[in-house]
XYZ file of C-alpha atoms in Angstrom:
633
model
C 96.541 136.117 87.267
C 94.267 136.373 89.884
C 94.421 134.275 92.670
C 91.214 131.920 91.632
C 91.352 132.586 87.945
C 90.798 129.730 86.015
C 93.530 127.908 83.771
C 91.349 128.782 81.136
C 91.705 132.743 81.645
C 95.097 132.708 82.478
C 95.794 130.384 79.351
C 94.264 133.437 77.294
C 96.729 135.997 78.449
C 99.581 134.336 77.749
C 101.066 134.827 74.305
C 102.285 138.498 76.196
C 103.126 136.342 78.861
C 106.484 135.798 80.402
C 109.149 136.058 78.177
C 111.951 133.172 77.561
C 114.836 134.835 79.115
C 112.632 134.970 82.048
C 111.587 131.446 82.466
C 115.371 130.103 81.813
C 116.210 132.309 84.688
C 113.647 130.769 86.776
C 114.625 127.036 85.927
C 118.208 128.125 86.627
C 117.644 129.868 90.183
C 114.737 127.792 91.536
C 115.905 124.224 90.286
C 119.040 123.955 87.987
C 121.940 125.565 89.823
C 122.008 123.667 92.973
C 122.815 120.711 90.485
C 125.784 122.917 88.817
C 128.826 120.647 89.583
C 126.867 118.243 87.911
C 125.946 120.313 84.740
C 129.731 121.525 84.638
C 130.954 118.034 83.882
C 128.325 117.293 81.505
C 129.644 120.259 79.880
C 133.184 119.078 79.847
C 132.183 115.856 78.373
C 129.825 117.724 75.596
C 132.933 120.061 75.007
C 135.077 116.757 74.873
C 132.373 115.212 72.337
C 131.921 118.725 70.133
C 135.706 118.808 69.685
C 136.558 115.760 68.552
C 134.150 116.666 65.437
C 136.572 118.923 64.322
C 139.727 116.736 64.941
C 137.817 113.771 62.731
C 137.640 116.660 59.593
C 141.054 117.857 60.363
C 141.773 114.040 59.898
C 140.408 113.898 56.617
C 143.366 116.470 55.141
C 146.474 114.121 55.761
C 143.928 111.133 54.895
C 143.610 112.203 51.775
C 146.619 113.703 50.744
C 149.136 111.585 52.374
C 147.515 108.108 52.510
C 145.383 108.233 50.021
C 147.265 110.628 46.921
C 150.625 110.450 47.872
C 150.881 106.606 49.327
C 152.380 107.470 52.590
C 152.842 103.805 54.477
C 153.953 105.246 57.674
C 151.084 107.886 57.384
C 148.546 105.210 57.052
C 149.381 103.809 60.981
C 149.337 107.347 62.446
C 146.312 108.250 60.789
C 144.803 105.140 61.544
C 145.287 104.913 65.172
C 144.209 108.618 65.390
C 140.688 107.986 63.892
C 140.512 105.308 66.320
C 141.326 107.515 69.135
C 138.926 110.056 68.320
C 135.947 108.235 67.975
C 136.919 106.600 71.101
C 137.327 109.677 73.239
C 133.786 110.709 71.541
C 132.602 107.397 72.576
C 133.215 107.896 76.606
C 132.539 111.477 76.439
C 128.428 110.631 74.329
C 128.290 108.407 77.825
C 129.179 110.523 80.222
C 127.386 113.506 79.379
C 124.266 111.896 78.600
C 124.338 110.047 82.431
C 125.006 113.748 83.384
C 121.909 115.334 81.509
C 119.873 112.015 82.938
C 120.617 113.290 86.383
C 119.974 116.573 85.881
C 116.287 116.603 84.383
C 115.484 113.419 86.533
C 116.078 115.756 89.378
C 115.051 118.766 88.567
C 111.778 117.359 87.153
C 111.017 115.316 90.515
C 111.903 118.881 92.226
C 109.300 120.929 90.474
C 106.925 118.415 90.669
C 107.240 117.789 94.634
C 107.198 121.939 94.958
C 104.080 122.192 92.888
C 102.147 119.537 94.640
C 103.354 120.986 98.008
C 101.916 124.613 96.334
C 98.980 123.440 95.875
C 97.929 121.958 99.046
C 98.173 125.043 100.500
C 95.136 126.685 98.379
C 92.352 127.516 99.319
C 88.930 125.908 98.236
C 88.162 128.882 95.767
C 91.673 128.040 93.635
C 90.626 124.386 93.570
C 87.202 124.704 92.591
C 88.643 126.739 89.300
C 91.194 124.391 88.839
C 89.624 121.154 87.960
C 91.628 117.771 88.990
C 92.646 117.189 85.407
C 94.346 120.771 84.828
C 96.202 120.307 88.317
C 97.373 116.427 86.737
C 98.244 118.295 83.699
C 100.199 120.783 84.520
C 102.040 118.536 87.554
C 103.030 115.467 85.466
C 102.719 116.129 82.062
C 103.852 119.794 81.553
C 106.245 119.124 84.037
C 107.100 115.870 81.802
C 107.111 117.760 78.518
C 110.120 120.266 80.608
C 112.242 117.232 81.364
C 112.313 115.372 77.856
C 113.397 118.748 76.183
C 116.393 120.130 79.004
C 118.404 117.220 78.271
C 118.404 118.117 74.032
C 118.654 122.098 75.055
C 121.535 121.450 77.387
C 122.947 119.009 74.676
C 122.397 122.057 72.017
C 124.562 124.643 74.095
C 127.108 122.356 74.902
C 127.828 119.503 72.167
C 126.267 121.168 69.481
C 127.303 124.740 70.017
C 131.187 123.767 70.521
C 130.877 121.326 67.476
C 129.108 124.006 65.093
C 131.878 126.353 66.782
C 135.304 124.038 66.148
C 133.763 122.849 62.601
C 133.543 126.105 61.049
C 136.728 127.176 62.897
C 137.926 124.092 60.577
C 136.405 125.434 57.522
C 137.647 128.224 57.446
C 141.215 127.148 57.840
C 140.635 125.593 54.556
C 139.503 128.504 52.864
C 137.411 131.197 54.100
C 136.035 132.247 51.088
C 134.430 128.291 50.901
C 133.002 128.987 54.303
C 131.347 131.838 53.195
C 129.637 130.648 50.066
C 128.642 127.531 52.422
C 126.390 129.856 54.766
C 125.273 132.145 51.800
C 121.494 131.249 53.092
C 121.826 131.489 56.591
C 120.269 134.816 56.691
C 117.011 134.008 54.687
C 116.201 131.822 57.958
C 115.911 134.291 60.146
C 112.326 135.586 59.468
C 110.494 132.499 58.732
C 112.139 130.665 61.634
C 110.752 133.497 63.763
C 107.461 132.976 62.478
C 107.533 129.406 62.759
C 108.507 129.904 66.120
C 105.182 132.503 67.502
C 103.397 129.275 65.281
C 104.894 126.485 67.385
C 104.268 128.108 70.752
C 100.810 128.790 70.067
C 100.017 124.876 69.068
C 101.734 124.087 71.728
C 99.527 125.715 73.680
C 96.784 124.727 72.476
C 97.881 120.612 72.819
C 98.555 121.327 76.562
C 94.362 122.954 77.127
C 93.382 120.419 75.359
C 95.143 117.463 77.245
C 93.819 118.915 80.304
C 90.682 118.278 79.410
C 91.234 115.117 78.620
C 92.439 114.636 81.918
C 89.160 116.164 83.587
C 87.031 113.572 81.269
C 88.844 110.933 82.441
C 89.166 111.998 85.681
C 84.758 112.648 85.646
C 84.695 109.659 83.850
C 86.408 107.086 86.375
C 85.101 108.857 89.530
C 81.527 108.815 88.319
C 81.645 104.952 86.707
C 78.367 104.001 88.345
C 76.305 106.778 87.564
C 77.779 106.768 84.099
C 76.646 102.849 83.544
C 73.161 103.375 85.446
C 72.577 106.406 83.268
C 73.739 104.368 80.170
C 76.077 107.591 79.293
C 78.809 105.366 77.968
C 78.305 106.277 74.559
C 78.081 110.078 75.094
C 81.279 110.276 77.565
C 82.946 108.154 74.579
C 81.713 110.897 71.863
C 82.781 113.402 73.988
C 86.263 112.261 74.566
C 86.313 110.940 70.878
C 85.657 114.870 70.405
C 88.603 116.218 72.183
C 91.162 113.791 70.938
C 90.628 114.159 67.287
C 90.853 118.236 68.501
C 94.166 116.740 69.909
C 95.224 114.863 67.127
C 94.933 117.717 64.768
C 96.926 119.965 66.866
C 99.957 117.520 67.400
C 100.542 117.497 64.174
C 100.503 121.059 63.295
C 102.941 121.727 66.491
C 105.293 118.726 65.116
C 104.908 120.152 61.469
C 105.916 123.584 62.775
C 108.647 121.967 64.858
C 110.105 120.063 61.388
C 110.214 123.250 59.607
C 113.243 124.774 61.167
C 115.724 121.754 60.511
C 113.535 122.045 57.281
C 114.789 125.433 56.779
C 118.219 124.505 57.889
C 118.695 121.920 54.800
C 117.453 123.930 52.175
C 119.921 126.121 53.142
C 123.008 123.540 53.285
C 121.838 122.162 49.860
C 122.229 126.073 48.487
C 126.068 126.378 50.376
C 127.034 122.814 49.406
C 125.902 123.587 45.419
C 128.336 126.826 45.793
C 131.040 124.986 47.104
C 130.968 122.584 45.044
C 130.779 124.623 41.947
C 133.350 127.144 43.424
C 135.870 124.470 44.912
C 135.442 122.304 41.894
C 137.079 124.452 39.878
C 139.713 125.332 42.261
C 140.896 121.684 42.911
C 140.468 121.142 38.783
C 143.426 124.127 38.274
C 145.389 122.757 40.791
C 144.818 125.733 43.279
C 143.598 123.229 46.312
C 144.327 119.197 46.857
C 141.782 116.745 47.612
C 142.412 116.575 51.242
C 141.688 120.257 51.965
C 138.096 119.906 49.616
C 137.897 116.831 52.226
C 138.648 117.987 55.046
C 136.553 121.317 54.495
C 133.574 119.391 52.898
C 133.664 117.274 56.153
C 133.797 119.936 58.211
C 130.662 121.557 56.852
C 128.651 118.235 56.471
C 129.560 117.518 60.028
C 128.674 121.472 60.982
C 124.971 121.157 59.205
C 123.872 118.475 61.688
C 124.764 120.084 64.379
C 122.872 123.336 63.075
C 120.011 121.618 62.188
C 120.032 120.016 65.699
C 120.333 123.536 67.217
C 117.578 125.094 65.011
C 115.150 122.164 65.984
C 115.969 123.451 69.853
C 113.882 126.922 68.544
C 110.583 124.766 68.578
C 111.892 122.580 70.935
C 112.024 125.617 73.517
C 108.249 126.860 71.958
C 106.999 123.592 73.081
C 109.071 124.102 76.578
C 108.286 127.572 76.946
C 104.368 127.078 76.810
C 104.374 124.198 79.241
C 106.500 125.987 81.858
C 104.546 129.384 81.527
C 101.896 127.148 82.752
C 103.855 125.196 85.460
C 105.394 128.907 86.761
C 102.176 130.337 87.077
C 100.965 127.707 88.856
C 104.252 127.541 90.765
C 103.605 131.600 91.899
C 100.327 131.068 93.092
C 100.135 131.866 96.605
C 96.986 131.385 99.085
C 94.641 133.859 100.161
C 93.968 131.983 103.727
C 97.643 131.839 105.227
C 98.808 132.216 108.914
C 99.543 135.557 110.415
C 102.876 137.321 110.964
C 102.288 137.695 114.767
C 100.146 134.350 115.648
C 99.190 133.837 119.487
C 99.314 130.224 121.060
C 95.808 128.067 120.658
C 93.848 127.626 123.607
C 94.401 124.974 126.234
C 91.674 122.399 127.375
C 88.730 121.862 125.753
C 87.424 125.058 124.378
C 83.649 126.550 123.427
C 83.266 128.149 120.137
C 81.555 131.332 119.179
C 80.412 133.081 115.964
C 80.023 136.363 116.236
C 77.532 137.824 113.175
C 79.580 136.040 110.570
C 78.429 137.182 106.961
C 79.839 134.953 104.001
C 79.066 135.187 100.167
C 80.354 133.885 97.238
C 79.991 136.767 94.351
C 76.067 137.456 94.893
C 75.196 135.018 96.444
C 74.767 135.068 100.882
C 75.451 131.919 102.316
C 75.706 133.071 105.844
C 74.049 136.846 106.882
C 74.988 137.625 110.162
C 75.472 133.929 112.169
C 75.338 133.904 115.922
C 76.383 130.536 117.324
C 77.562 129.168 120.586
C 79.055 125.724 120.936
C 79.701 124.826 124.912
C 82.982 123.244 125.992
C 82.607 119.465 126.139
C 79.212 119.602 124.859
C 77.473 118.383 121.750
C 75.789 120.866 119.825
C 73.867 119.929 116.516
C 73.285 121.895 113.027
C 69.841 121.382 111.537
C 68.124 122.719 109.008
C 67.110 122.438 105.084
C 70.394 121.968 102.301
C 71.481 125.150 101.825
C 70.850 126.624 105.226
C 74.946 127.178 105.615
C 75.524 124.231 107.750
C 78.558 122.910 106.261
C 79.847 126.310 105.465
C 80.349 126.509 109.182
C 82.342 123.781 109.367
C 84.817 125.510 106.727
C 84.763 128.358 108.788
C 85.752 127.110 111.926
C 88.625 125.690 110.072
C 89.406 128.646 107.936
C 89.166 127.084 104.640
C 87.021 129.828 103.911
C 87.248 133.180 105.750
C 83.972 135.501 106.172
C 83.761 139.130 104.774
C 82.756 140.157 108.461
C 82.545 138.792 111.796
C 84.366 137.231 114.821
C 85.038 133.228 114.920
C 86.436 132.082 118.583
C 87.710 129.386 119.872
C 87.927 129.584 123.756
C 89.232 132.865 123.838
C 91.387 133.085 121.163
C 90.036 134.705 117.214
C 90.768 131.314 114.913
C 92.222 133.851 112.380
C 95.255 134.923 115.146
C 96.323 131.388 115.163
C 98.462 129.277 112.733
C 96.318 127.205 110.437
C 98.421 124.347 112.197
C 97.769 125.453 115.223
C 94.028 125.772 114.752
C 93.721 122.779 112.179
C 95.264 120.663 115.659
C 92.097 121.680 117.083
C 89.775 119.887 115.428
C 88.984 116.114 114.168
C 86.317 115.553 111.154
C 84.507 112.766 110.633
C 82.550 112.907 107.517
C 79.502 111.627 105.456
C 82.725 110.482 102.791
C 85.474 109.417 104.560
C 88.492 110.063 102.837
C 90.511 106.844 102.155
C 94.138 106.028 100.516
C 95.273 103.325 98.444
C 97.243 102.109 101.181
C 96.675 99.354 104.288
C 94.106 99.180 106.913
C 96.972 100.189 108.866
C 98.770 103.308 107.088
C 94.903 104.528 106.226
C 94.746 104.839 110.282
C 98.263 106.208 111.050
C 98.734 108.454 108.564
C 102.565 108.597 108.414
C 102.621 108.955 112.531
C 105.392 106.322 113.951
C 105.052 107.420 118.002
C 101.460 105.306 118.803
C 102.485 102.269 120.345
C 100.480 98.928 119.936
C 98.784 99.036 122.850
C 97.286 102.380 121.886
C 96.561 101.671 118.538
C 94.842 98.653 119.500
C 92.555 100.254 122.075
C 91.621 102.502 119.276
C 90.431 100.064 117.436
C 88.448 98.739 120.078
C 86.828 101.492 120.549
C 85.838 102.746 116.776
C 84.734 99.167 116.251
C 87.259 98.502 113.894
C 88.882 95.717 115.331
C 85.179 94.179 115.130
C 85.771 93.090 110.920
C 89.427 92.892 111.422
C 89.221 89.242 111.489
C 87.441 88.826 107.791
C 90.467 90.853 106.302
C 92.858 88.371 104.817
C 95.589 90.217 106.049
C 94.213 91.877 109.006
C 95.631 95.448 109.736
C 97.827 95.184 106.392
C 94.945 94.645 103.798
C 95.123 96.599 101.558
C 91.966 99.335 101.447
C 91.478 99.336 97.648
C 91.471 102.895 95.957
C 89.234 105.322 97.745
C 88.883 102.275 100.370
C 86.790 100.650 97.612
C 87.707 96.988 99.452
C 86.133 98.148 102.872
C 81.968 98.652 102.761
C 80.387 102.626 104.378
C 80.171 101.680 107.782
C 83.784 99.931 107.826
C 85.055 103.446 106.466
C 83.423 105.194 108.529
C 84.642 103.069 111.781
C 88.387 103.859 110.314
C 87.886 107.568 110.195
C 86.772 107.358 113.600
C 89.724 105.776 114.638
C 91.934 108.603 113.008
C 90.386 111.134 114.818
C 90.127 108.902 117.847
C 93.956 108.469 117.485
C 94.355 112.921 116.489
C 92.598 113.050 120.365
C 91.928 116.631 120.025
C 90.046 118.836 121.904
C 86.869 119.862 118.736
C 84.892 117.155 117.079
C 82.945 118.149 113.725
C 81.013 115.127 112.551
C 79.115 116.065 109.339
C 76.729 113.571 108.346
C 78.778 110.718 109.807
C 76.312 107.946 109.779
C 73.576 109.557 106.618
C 74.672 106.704 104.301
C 74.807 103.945 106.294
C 72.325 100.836 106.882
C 70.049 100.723 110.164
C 72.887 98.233 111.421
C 76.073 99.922 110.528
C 74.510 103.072 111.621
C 74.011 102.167 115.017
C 77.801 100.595 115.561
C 79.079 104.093 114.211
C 77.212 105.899 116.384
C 78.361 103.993 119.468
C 81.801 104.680 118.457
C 80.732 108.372 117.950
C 79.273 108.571 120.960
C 82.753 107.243 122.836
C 84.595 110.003 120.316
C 82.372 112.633 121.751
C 83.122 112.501 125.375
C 85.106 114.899 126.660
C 85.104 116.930 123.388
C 83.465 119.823 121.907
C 81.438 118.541 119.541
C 79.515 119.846 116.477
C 77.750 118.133 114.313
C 75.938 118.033 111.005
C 72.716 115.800 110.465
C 70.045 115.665 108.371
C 68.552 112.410 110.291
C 67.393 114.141 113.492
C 67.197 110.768 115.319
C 71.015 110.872 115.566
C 70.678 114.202 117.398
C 67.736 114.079 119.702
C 70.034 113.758 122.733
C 72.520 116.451 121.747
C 72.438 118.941 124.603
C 72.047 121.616 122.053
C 70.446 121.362 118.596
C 70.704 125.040 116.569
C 68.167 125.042 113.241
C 69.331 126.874 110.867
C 67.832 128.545 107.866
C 69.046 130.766 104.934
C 72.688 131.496 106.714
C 70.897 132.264 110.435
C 70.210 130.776 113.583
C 66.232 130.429 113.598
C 65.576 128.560 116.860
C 67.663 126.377 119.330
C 66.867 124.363 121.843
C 66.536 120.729 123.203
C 65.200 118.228 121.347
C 61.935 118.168 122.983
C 61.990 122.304 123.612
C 61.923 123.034 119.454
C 59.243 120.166 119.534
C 57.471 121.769 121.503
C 57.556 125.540 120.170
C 56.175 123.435 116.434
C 58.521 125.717 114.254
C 60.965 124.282 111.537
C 62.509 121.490 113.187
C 58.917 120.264 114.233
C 58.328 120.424 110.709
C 61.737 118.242 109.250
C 60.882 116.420 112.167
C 57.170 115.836 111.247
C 58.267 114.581 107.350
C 61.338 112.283 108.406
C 59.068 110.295 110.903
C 55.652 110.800 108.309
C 53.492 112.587 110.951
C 50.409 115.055 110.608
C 50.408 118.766 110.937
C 52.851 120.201 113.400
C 52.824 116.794 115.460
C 50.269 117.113 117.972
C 51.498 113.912 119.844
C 54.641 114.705 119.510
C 54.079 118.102 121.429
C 51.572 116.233 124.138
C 54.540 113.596 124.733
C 56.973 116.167 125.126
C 54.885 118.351 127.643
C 54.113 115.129 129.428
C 57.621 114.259 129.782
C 58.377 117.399 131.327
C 55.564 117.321 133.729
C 55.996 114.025 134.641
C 60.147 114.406 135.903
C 60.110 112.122 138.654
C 56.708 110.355 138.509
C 56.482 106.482 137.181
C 57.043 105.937 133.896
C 53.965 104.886 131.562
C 53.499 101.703 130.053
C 53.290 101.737 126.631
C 49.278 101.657 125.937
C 49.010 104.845 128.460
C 51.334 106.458 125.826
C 49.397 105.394 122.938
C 46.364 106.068 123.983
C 47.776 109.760 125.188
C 48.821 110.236 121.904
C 45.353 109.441 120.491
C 43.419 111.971 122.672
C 45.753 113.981 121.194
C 45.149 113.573 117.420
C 41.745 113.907 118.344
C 41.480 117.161 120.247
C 44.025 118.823 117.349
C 41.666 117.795 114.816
């Protein structure tokens, strides 16, 4: 598989895939053996449990023949107390191995699924954007799920089973081995079909897992988009379409559990042929005197006792198939390793507060240019701003700087150091984002804030709340710092998220700021508290930042427009104003003004010529602006 394949391709390829032997040795090297004192003992009690099988059909000779036929008293107490023992000693030992087993997949499920989760946070934006939420949620819980329900019966098949099949036809054929062989006269007809049965299972199997991870995505789409879904009055369609994939579902299930029911299946048509022979064969024998009772019992026990065991350990076959297709999945997944990772020889990250430069940076995703040769200077300690139309490469930038994306060609600084000699620790320390969508937890106020860190004191946390202007609707939370935020900070309103992922980066303190579109959803009101605390982030920092609205980046001391992946102009606010190119224009539309905005131009050349001189009231500046309109027209 390719790095950023999707689940979909990969799925396709897999019926050549990787073979059993190979995923057993996986589970065993990557997961099971650390627990093998632990598996030993289950083994010993599963050895303990198999045994005593055999010893309860040994019983039934002396049973038979000396209880039963010949009227033995003393026999009766001995055999009596030794049934009793057995199924006691089978009693403890069911316990203890099954606690064992418990362990066992209980851990090694929680394992896998901690490794994957910490496997995937390490890819890159390509491998999630071709592996939807819902495969990811499939593969981690449910595939991983599907692993731990079966180890326990597979373990439970090679020990308990195995021994018992093992011991009971050990039994049987101390009866009579001739018995034993007309018993498993159809053992070899299974072979084939339970073969074919098995390629049958897999495949269904496969087939239930694809489809529940698209019934994960639905869901997933579903929940995530609920409001667009009502206002768009798509509840009926989403409903068809997940109606759609469950009777797809449905269907499948069955024909994996059908396949699944045909070994055992398989198994009892073949004990009814062995147990006819027997019977017709033995019959005879113990009718001329040739064998008692008690050895016809104690060998027909033995191989009644033996099929349930067999049948149990040809159920494993599809058992495994159903296994076998969820871990191909979870191993693939598991192997996946990220194209963006630190390199073997890093160098130490710059100190202070470092300026940035890209050096003609060209990015594209397949045929498509996002960026075509990017020159772009961010001063230390200064705010610089990205403008332009959507699509101009803005945020792509941003990605850059932080190598989730790397560019086919180019040079990305930071100070004096190339971002792609660093760790990604390292160079992710660098930087604090504050986002249009600030990413909240299910957690408290508090946690949402901290993130896991335990070393900021009280006194420092509290002055960053001050200062992101959280601490200003801290009072209307009923439980202050330990409300809870609601999922995706549903319980807080924009602004109050956005004042909360100001005071995580305010709390990170790092030397870069990247604010992309920080305060574009907000209200006039919560707009201008964010910005104040944006403003106090700022100083001191590097900052970059994304807007759209250019009135929250007039003042920057550098604002770069950007347009189809280049720099196009740069200047001050007033400067590009003045030259009437593309931010005159976005300016000219956000603010509703005519042509390349005459006034704006005359205010800004008055401004400049006017350094030092009174100010003007305001009619002298609206009747400038006047003359202005006039003369351009």
């Amino acid at each position: 598989m390719s790095d950023h394949a999707s689940p979909q391709e990969h799925d396709s390829a897999l019926p050549s895939g990787t073979r059993s032997r190979e995923l057993i040795t996986w589970i065993w090297r990557d997961f099971l053996r650390r627990h093998w004192a632990v598996i030993f003992l289950a083994f010993c009690f599963m050895a303990l449990e198999g045994a005593m099988q055999g010893a309860l059909a040994l019983m039934m000779r002396p049973m038979f023949d000396d209880v039963f036929v010949a009227g033995d008293q003393g026999a009766l107490i001995w055999v009596g107390f030794a049934v009793l023992g057995i199924f006691t000693v089978r009693a403890v030992a069911g316990v203890g191995q099954k606690t064992a087993l418990s362990y066992i997949a209980q851990h090694t499920a929680a394992d896998m699924r901690c490794n994957l989760l910490d496997g995937i946070m390490t890819q890159d934006g390509g491998f999630h954007q071709s592996h939807p939420p819902g495969f990811l949620i499939q593969r981690v819980q449910t595939d991983v799920t599907t692993v731990n329900n079966v180890w326990p019966k597979l373990m439970t098949g090679l020990g308990r089973d195995l021994i018992s099949l093992v011991v009971l036809i050990g039994v049987a054929l101390s009866v009579d081995w001739k018995w034993t062989l007309v018993a498993m006269i159809g053992a070899p007809l299974l072979i084939a079909p339970s073969q074919l049965v098995q390629r049958f299972v897999r495949a269904r199997a496969r087939e239930a897992r694809d489809l529940g991870a698209r019934l994960a995505t639905r869901l997933d789409e579903v929940f995530h988009g609920i409001i667009p879904v009502k206002l768009n009055r798509l509840e009926a369609y989403q409903s068809n379409r997940y109606k759609s994939l469950s009777r797809d579902l449905i269907r499948t299930e069955v024909r994996t559990t059908a396949g699944s029911a045909a070994i055992p299946g398989l198994v009892d048509v073949m004990a009814g042929v062995g147990f006819f022979g027997v019977l017709y064969f033995g019959g005879r024998e113990i009718i001329e005197g040739q064998k008692t009772v008690g050895e016809f019992m104690s060998f027909f026990t033995a191989i009644g006792l033996a099929f349930e065991p067999l049948r149990r350990i040809g159920a494993m076959a599809g058992l495994w198939q159903v296994a076998a297709s969820g871990l191909e999945r979870v191993k693939d997944l598991y192997d996946a390793r990220p194209t963006l990772v630190s390199p073997a020889n890093p160098v130490p990250p710059p100190s202070g507060v470092p300026g940035i430069a890209l050096s003609d940076v060209h990015l594209s995703y397949g045929d498509t240019t996002v960026l075509g040769g990017l020159d772009l200077m961010a001063e230390p300690g200064k705010t610089t701003a990205l403008v332009g139309a959507s699509g101009a490469g803005k945020s792509t930038v941003f990605n850059i700087l932080t190598r989730l994306v790397d560019p086919q060609k180019g040079k990305v600084r930071i100070g004096n150091v190339d971002a792609s000699a660093m760790t990604l620790g390292d160079l992710r320390d660098l930087f604090s984002v504050v986002s249009q969508d600030a990413a909240l937890f299910d957690e408290s106020l508090r946690e949402n804030i901290l993130l896991g860190r335990t070393d900021v004191s009280d006194a420092q946390l509290d002055k960053v709340l001050k200062a992101a202007h959280v601490s200003d609707f801290l009072p209307k939370l009923a439980h202050g710092l330990d409300s809870p935020v609601g999922p995706r900070g549903s319980n807080l309103s924009g602004g109050q998220r956005q004042r909360v992922a100001i005071a995580r980066a305010l709390l990170r303190d790092t030397p870069i700021l990247l604010l992309d579109e920080a305060t574009s959803a907000l209200d006039a009101e919560s707009e201008s508290v964010v910005q104040e605390a944006l403003e106090k982030l700022a100083k001191g920092r590097t900052t970059i930042v994304i807007a759209h609205r250019l009135s929250t980046v007039r003042d920057a001391d550098r604002i770069v427009v950007m347009d189809r992946g280049r720099v196009v102009d740069q200047g001050t606010h007033d400067e590009l104003l003045a030259r009437g190119g593309i931010y005159a224009r976005l300016h000219a539309l956000q603010f509703k003004t005519d042509g390349p905005t005459a006034d704006s131009v005359a205010q800004a050349k008055l401004a400049r010529s006017s350094a030092g001189k009174p100010a003007l009231t305001s009619p002298q500046r609206g009747l400038i602006g006047r003359l202005a309109r006039l003369f351009s027209h």
